[in-house]
CSV table of C-alpha atoms and ligand atoms in Angstrom, one decimal:
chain,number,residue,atom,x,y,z
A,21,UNK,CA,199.1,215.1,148.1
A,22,UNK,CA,202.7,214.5,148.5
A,23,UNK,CA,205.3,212.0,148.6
A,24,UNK,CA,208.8,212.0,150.4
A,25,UNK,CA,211.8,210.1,148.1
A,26,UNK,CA,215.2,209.5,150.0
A,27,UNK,CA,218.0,209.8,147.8
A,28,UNK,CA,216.3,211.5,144.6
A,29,UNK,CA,219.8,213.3,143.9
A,30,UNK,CA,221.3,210.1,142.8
A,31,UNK,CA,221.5,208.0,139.5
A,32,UNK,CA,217.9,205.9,140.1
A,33,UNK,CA,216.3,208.5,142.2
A,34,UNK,CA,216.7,211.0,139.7
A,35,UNK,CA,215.7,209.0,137.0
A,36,UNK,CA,212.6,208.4,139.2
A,37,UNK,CA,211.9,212.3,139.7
A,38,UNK,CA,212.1,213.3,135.9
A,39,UNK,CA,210.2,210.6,135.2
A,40,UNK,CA,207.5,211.2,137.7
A,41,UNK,CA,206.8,214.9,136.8
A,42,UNK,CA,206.5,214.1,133.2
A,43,UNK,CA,203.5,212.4,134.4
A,44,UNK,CA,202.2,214.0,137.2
A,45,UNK,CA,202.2,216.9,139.0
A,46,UNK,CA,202.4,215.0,142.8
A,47,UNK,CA,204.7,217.1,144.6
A,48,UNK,CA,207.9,215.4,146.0
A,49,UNK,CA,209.6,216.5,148.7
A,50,UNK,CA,213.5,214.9,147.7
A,51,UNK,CA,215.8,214.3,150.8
A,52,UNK,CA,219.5,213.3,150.0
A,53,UNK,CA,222.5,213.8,151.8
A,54,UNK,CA,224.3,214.6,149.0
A,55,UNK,CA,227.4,211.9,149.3
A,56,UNK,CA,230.1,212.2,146.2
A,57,UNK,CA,226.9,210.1,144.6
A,58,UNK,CA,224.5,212.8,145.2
A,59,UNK,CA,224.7,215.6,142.0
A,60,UNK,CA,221.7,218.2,142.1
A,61,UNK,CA,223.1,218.7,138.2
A,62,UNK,CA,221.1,215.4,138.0
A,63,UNK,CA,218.0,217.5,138.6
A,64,UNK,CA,218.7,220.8,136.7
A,65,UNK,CA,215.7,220.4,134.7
A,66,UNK,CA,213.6,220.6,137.8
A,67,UNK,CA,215.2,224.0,138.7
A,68,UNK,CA,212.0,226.3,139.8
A,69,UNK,CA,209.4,223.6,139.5
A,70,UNK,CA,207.5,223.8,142.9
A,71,UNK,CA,206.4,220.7,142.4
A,72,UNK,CA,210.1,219.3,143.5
A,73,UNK,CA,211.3,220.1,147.2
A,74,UNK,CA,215.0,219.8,147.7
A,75,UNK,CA,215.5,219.2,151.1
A,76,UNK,CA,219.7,218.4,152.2
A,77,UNK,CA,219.5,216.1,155.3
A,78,UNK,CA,220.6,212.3,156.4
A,79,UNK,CA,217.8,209.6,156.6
A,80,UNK,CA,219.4,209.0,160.0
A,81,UNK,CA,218.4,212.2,161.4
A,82,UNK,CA,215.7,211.2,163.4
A,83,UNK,CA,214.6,214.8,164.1
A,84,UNK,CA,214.7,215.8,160.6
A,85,UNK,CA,212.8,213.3,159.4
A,86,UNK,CA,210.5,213.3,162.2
A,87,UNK,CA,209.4,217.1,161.0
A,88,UNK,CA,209.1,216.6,157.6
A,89,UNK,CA,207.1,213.9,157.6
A,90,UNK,CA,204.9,216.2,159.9
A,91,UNK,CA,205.2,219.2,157.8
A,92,UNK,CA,204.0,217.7,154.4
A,93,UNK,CA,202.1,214.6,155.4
A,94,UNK,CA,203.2,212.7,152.6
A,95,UNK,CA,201.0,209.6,151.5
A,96,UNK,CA,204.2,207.3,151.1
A,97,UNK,CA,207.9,207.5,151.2
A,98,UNK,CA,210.3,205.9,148.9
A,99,UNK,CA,213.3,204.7,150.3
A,100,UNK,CA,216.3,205.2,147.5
A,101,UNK,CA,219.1,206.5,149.8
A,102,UNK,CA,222.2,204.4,149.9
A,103,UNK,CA,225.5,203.3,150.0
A,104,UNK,CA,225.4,201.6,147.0
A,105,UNK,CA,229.1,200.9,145.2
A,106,UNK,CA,230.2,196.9,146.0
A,107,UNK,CA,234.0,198.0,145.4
A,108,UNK,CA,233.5,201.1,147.9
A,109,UNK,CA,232.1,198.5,151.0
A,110,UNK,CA,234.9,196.1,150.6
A,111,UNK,CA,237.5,198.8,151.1
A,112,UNK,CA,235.2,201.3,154.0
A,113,UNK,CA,232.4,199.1,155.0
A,114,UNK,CA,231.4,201.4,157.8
A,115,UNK,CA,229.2,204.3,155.5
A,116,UNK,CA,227.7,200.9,154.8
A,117,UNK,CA,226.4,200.2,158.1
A,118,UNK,CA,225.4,203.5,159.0
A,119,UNK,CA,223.3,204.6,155.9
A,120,UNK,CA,222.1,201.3,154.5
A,121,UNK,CA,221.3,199.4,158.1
A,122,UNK,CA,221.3,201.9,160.9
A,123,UNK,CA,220.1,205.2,158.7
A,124,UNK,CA,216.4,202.7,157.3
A,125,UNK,CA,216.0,201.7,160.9
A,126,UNK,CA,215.8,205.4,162.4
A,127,UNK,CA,214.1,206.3,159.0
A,128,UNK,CA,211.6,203.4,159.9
A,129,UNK,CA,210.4,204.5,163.3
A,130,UNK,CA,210.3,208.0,162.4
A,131,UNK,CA,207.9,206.6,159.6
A,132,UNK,CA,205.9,204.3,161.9
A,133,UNK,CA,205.1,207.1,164.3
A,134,UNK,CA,203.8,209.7,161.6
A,135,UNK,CA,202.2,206.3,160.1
A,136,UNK,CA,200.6,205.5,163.8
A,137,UNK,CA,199.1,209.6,164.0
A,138,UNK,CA,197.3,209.4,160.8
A,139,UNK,CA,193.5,208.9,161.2
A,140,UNK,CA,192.4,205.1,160.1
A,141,UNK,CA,191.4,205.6,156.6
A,142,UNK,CA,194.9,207.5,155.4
A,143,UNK,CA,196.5,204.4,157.4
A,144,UNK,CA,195.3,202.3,155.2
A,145,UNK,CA,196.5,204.3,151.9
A,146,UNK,CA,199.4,204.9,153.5
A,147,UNK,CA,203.2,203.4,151.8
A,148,UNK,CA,206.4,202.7,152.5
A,149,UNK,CA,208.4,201.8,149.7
A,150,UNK,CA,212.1,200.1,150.0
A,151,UNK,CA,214.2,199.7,146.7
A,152,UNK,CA,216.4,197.2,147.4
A,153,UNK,CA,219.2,194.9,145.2
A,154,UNK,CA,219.1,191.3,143.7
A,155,UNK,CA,222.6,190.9,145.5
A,156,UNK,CA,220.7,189.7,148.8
A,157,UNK,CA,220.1,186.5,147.3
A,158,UNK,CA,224.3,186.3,146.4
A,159,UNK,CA,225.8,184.4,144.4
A,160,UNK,CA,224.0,181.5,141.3
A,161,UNK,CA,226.0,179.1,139.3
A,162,UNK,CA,225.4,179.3,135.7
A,163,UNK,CA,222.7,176.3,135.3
A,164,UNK,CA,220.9,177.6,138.3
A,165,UNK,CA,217.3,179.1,138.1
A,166,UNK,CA,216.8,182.4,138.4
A,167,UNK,CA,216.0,184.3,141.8
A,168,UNK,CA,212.5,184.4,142.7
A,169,UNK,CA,210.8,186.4,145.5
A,170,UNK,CA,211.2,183.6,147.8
A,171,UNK,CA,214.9,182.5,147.3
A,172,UNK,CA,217.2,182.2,150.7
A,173,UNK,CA,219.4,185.7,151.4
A,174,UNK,CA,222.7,184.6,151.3
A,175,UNK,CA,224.6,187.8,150.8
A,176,UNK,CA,228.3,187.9,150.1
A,177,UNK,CA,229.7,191.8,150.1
A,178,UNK,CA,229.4,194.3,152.6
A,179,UNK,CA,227.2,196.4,150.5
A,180,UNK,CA,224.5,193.2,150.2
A,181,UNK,CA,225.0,192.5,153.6
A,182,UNK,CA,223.8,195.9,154.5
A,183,UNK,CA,220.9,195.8,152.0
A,184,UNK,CA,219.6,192.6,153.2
A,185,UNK,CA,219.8,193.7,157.1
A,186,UNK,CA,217.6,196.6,155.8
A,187,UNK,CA,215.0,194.4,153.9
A,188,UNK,CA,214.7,192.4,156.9
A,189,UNK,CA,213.9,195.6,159.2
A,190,UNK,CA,211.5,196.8,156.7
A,191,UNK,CA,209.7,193.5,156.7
A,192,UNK,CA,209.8,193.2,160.6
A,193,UNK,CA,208.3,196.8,160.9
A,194,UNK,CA,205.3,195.0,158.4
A,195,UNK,CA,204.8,191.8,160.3
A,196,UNK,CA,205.6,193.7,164.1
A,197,UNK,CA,203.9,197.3,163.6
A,198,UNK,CA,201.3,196.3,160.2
A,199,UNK,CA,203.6,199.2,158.8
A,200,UNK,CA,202.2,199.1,154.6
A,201,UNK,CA,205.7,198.3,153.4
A,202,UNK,CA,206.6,196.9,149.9
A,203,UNK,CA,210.4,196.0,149.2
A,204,UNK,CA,211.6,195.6,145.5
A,205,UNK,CA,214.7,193.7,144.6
A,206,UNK,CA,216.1,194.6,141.4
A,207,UNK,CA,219.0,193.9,139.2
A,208,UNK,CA,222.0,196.0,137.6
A,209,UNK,CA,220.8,199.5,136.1
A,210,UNK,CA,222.5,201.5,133.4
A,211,UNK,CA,221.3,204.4,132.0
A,212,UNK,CA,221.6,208.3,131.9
A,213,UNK,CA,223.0,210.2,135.2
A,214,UNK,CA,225.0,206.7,136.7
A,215,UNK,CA,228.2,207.6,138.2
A,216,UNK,CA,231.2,206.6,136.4
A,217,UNK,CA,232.4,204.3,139.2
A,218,UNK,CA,230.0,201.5,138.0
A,219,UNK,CA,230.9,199.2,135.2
A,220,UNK,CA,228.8,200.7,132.2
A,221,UNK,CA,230.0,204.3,132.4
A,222,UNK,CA,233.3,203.8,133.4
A,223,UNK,CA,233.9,202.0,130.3
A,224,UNK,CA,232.4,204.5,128.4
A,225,UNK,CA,234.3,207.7,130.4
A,226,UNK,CA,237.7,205.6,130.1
A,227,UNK,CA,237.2,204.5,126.8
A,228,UNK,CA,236.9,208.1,125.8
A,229,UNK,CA,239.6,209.2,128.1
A,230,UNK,CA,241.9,206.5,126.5
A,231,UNK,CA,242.6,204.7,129.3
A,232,UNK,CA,242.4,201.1,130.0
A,233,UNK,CA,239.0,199.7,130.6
A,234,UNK,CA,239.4,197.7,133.7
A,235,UNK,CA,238.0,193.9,133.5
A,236,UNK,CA,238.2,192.3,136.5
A,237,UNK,CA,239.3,188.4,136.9
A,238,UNK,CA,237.9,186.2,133.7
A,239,UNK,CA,235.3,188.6,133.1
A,240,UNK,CA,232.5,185.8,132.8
A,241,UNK,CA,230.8,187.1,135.5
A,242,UNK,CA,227.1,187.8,134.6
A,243,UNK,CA,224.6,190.4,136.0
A,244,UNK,CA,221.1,190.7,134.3
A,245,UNK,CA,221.1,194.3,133.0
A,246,UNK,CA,217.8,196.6,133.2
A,247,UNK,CA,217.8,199.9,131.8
A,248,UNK,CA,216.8,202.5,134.5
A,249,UNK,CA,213.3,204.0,133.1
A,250,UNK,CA,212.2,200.6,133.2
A,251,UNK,CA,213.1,200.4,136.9
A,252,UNK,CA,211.3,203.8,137.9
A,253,UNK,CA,208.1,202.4,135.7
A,254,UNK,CA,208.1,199.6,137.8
A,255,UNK,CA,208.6,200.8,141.2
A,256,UNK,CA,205.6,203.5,140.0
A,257,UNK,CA,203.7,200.7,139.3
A,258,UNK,CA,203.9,198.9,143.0
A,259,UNK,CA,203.9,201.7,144.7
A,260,UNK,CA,200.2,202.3,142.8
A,261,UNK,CA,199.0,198.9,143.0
A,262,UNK,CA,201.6,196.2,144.7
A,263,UNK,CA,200.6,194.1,147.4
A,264,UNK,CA,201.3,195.8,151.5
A,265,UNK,CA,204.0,192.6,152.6
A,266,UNK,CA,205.0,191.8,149.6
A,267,UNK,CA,208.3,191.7,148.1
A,268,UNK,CA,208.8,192.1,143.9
A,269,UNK,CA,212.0,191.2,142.1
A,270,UNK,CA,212.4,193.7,138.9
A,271,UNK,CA,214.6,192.8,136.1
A,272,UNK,CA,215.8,193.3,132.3
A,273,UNK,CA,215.9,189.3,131.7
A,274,UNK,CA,218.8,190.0,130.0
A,275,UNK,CA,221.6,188.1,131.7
A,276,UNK,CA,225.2,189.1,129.9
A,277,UNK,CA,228.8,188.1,130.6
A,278,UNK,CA,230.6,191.3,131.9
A,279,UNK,CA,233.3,191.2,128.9
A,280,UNK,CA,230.1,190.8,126.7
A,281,UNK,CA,228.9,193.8,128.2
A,282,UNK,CA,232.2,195.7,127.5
A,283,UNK,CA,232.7,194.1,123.7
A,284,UNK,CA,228.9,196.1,122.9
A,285,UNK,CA,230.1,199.3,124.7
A,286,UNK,CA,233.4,199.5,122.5
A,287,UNK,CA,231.3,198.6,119.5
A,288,UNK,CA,228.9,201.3,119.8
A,289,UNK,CA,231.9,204.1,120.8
A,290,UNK,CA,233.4,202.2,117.2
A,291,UNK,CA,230.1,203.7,115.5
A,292,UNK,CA,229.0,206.8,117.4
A,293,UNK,CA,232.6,208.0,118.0
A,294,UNK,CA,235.5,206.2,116.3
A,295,UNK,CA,239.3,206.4,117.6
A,296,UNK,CA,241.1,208.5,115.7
A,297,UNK,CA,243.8,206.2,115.2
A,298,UNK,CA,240.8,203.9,113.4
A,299,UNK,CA,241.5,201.4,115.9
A,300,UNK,CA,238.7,199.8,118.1
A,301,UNK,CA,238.4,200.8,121.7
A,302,UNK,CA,238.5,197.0,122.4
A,303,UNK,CA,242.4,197.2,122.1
A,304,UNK,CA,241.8,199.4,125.6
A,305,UNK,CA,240.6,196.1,127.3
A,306,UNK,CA,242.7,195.3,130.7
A,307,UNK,CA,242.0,192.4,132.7
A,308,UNK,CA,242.9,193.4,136.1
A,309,UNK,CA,242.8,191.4,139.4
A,310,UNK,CA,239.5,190.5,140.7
A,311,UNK,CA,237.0,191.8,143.1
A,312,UNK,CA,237.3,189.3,147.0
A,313,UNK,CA,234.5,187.7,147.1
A,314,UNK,CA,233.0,188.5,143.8
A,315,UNK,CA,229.6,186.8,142.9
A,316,UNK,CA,229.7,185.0,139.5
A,317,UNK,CA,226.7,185.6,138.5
A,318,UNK,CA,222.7,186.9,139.3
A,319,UNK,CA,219.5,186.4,137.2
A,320,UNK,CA,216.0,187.6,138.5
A,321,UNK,CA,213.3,185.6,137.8
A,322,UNK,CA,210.3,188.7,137.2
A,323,UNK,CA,207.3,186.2,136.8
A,324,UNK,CA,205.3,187.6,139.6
A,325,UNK,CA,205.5,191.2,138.7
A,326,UNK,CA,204.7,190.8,135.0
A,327,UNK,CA,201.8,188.8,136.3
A,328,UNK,CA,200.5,190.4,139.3
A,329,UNK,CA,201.2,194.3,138.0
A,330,UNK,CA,201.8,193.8,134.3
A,331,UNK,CA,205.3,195.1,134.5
A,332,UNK,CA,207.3,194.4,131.8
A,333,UNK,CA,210.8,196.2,130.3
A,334,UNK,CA,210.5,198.0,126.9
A,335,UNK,CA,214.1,198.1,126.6
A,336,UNK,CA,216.0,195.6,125.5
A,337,UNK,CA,219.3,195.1,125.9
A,338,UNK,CA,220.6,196.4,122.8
A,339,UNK,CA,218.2,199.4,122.6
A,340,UNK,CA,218.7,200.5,126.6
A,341,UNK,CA,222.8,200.5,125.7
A,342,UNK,CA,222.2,202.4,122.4
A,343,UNK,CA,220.5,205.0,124.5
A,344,UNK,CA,223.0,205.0,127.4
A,345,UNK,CA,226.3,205.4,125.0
A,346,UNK,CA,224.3,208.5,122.9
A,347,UNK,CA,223.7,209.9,126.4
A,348,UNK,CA,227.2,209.9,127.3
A,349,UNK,CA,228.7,211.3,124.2
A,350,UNK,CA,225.8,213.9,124.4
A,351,UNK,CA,226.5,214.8,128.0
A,352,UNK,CA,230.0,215.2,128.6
A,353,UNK,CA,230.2,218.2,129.9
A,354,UNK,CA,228.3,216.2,133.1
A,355,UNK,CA,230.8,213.6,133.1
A,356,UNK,CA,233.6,216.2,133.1
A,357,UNK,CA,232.4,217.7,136.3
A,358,UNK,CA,231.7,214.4,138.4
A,359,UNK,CA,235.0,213.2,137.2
A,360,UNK,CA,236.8,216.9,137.8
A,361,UNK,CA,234.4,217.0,140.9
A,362,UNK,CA,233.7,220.4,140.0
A,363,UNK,CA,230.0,219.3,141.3
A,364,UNK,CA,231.2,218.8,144.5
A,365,UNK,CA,232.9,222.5,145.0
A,366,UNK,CA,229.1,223.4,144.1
A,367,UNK,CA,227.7,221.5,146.8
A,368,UNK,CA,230.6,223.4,149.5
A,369,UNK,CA,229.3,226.3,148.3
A,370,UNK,CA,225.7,226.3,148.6
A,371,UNK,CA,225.3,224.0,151.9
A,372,UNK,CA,228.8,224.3,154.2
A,373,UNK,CA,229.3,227.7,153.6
B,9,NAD,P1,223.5,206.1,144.1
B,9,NAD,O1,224.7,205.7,144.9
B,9,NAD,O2,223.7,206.6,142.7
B,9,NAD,O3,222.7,207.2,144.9
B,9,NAD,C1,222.4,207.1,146.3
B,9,NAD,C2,221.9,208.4,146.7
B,9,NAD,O4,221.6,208.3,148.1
B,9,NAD,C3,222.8,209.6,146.5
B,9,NAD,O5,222.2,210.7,146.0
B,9,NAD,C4,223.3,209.9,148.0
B,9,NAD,O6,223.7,211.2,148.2
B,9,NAD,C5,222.1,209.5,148.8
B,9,NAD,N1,222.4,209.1,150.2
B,9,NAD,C6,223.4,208.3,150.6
B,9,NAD,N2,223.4,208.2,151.9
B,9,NAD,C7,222.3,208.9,152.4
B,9,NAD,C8,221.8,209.2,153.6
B,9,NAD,N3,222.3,208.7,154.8
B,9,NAD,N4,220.7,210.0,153.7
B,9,NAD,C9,220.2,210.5,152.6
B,9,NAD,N5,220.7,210.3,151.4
B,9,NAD,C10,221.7,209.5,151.2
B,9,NAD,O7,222.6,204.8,144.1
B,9,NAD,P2,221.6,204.2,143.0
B,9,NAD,O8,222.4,203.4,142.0
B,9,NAD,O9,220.8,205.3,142.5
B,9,NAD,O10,220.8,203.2,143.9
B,9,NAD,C11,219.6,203.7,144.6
B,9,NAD,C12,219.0,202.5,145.3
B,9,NAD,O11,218.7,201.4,144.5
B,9,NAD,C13,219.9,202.0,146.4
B,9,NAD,O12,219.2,201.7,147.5
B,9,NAD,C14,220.5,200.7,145.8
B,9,NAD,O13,220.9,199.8,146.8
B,9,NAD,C15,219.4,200.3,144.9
B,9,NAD,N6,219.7,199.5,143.7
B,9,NAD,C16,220.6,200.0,142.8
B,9,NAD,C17,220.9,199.2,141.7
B,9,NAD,C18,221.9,199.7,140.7
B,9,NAD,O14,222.3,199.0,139.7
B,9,NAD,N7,222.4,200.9,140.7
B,9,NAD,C19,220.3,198.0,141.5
B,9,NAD,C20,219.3,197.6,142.4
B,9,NAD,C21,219.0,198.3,143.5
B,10,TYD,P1,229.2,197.1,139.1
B,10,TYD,O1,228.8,198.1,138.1
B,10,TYD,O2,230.2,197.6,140.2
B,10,TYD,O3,227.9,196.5,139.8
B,10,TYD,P2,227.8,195.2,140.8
B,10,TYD,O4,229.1,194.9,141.4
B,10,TYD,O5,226.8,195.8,141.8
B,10,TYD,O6,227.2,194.1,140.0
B,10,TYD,O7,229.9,195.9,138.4
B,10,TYD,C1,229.2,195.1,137.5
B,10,TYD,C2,230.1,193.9,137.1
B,10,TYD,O8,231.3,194.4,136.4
B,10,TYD,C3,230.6,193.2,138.4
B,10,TYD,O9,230.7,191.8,138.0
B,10,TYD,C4,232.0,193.8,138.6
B,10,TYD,C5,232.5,194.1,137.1
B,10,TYD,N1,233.4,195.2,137.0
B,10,TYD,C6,234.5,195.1,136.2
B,10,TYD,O10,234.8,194.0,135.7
B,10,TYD,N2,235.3,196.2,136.1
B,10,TYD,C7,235.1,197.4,136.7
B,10,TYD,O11,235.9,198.4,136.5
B,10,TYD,C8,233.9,197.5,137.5
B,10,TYD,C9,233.5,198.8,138.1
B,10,TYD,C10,233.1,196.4,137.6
């Protein structure tokens, strides 16, 4: 048994694979285009372990797809391969489009015509699992309930936009083909292996780096953090036992303002790694000019997969950011070469030679 994972080289998919093969011995085969997002080094631990297949390619190549999913006759895909940075799609929304909308569509119907030659019983068994964002339901104000499974898409960026047009392909190839898809909609990650373009380790790489730690506008936007093991547990967990159709909203329930957010990162650098001048990273806080269009705030509302699956975070808030900071400071010499890009030179070297 096998299953194929799109975009396993990047922060949640390969938090998913090292998760996985702690537990199992399932092979996966791992297909990623390798953007500036996707860093093998995320995966060194798996060097030589046969039970991970690294396979370079574009969920948009129809004939490369089309082969694999021949070749290992996997028993469901995961779709994690995206375009996934809001600042990057309001500046180049094209990638956006291609990857995120056009790249699931070709991946789909190279999916629904392995899924339409299996024989009836491995049909049934048969999964295809989307990972998709909270940001397709845009924007709440701050006395407004959380998002549920059935709240209205009403996305605001380029990069939601492109996510949501995605979801709804993946839930026409359900209701047009009776393809087995599940979709999950889940909130900010943080965690180990994130690249330092999102808030959480950017902070923690310029705090170090002793540069300003960009805030943008007010900085009372909120997001609802989850820490990214508790992700990959629950997207193991409806991929196992979630309900073909359906659609699950994951999240931390733990809703913070973004300059909250930024006051516990400096206060943990404080402990773990104090400024030698004595001072507090805080005094590294810049308010800068705000994101167009930026959403004030989103909140998932994860009633239906704590009761239908059981899925709950262990992390809290407090212990997830303890972890994430130590993993920083432990792992710099990672941070030094996605920042340096010393990981891409690798990537020239062993594929465009
Ligand atoms: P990421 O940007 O860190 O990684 C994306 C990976 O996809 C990279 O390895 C990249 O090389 C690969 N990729 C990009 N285009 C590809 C293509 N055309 N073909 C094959 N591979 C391609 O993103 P992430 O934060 O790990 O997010 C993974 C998924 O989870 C995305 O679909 C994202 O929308 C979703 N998501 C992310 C968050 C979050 O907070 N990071 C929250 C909810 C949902
Ligand atoms: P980000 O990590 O980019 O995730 P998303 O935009 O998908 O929620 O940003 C999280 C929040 O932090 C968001 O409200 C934008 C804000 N932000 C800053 O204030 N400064 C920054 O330098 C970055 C990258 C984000």
């Amino acid at each position: 048994m096998s299953i194929v994972v799109t975009g396993g080289a990047g922060f949640i998919g390969a938090n998913f694979l090292l998760d996985w093969f702690r537990s199992q011995d399932e092979t996966i085969i791992n297909v990623d285009k390798l953007t500036y997002a996707g860093n093998l080094e995320n995966l060194a631990s798996l060097q030589g372990d046969a039970r991970h297949q690294f396979v370079r390619g574009d969920i948009g190549d129809s004939t490369l797809m089309t082969r694999l999913l021949a070749q290992h006759t996997p028993r469901a895909v995961i779709n994690f391969a995206a375009e996934s940075h809001v600042d990057r799609s309001i500046h180049g929304p094209e990638e956006f489009i291609q990857t995120n909308i056009v790249g699931t569509f070709r991946l789909l119907e190279a999916v629904r015509q392995y899924w339409d030659g299996l024989s009836a019983a491995d049909r049934v068994l048969f999964r295809f699992l989307h990972v998709s964002t909270d940001e397709v339901y845009g924007s709440l104000e701050l006395d407004d309930p959380a998002f549920t499974e059935d709240r209205r898409y009403e996305p605001n960026s380029p990069y939601s936009a492109s996510k949501a047009a995605s979801d709804h392909l993946v839930r026409a190839y359900h209701h047009t083909y009776g393809l087995p898809v599940l979709t999950t909609n889940c909130s900010n990650n943080y965690g180990p292996f994130q690249f330092p373009e999102k808030l959480i380790p950017l902070v923690i790489h310029n705090a170090l780096a002793g540069k300003p730690l960009p805030v943008y506008g007010d900085g009372q936007q909120v997001r609802d953090w989850l820490y990214v093991g508790d992700h990959c547990r629950a997207i193991q967990r409806i991929l196992e036992i979630g309900r073909v159709g359906e659609t699950y909203n994951i999240g931390g329930g733990s809703q913070r303002v973004n300059l909250n957010v930024v006051h516990t990162l400096c206060r943990e650098l404080d402990e773990f790694q104090p400024r030698s001048d004595g001072k507090s990273y805080q005094e590294q806080i810049a308010f800068v000019k705000d994101r167009p269009g930026h959403d004030r705030r989103y909140a998932i509302d994860a009633t239906k997969i704590d009761r239908q699956l059981g899925w709950k975070p262990a992390e809290t808030f407090e212990s997830g950011m303890q972890k994430t900071v130590r993993w920083y400071l432990d792992n710099q010499p990672w941070v030094q070469n996605v920042t340096s890009g010393t990981y891409r030179s690798w990537v020239e070297k062993h594929y465009c030679a």
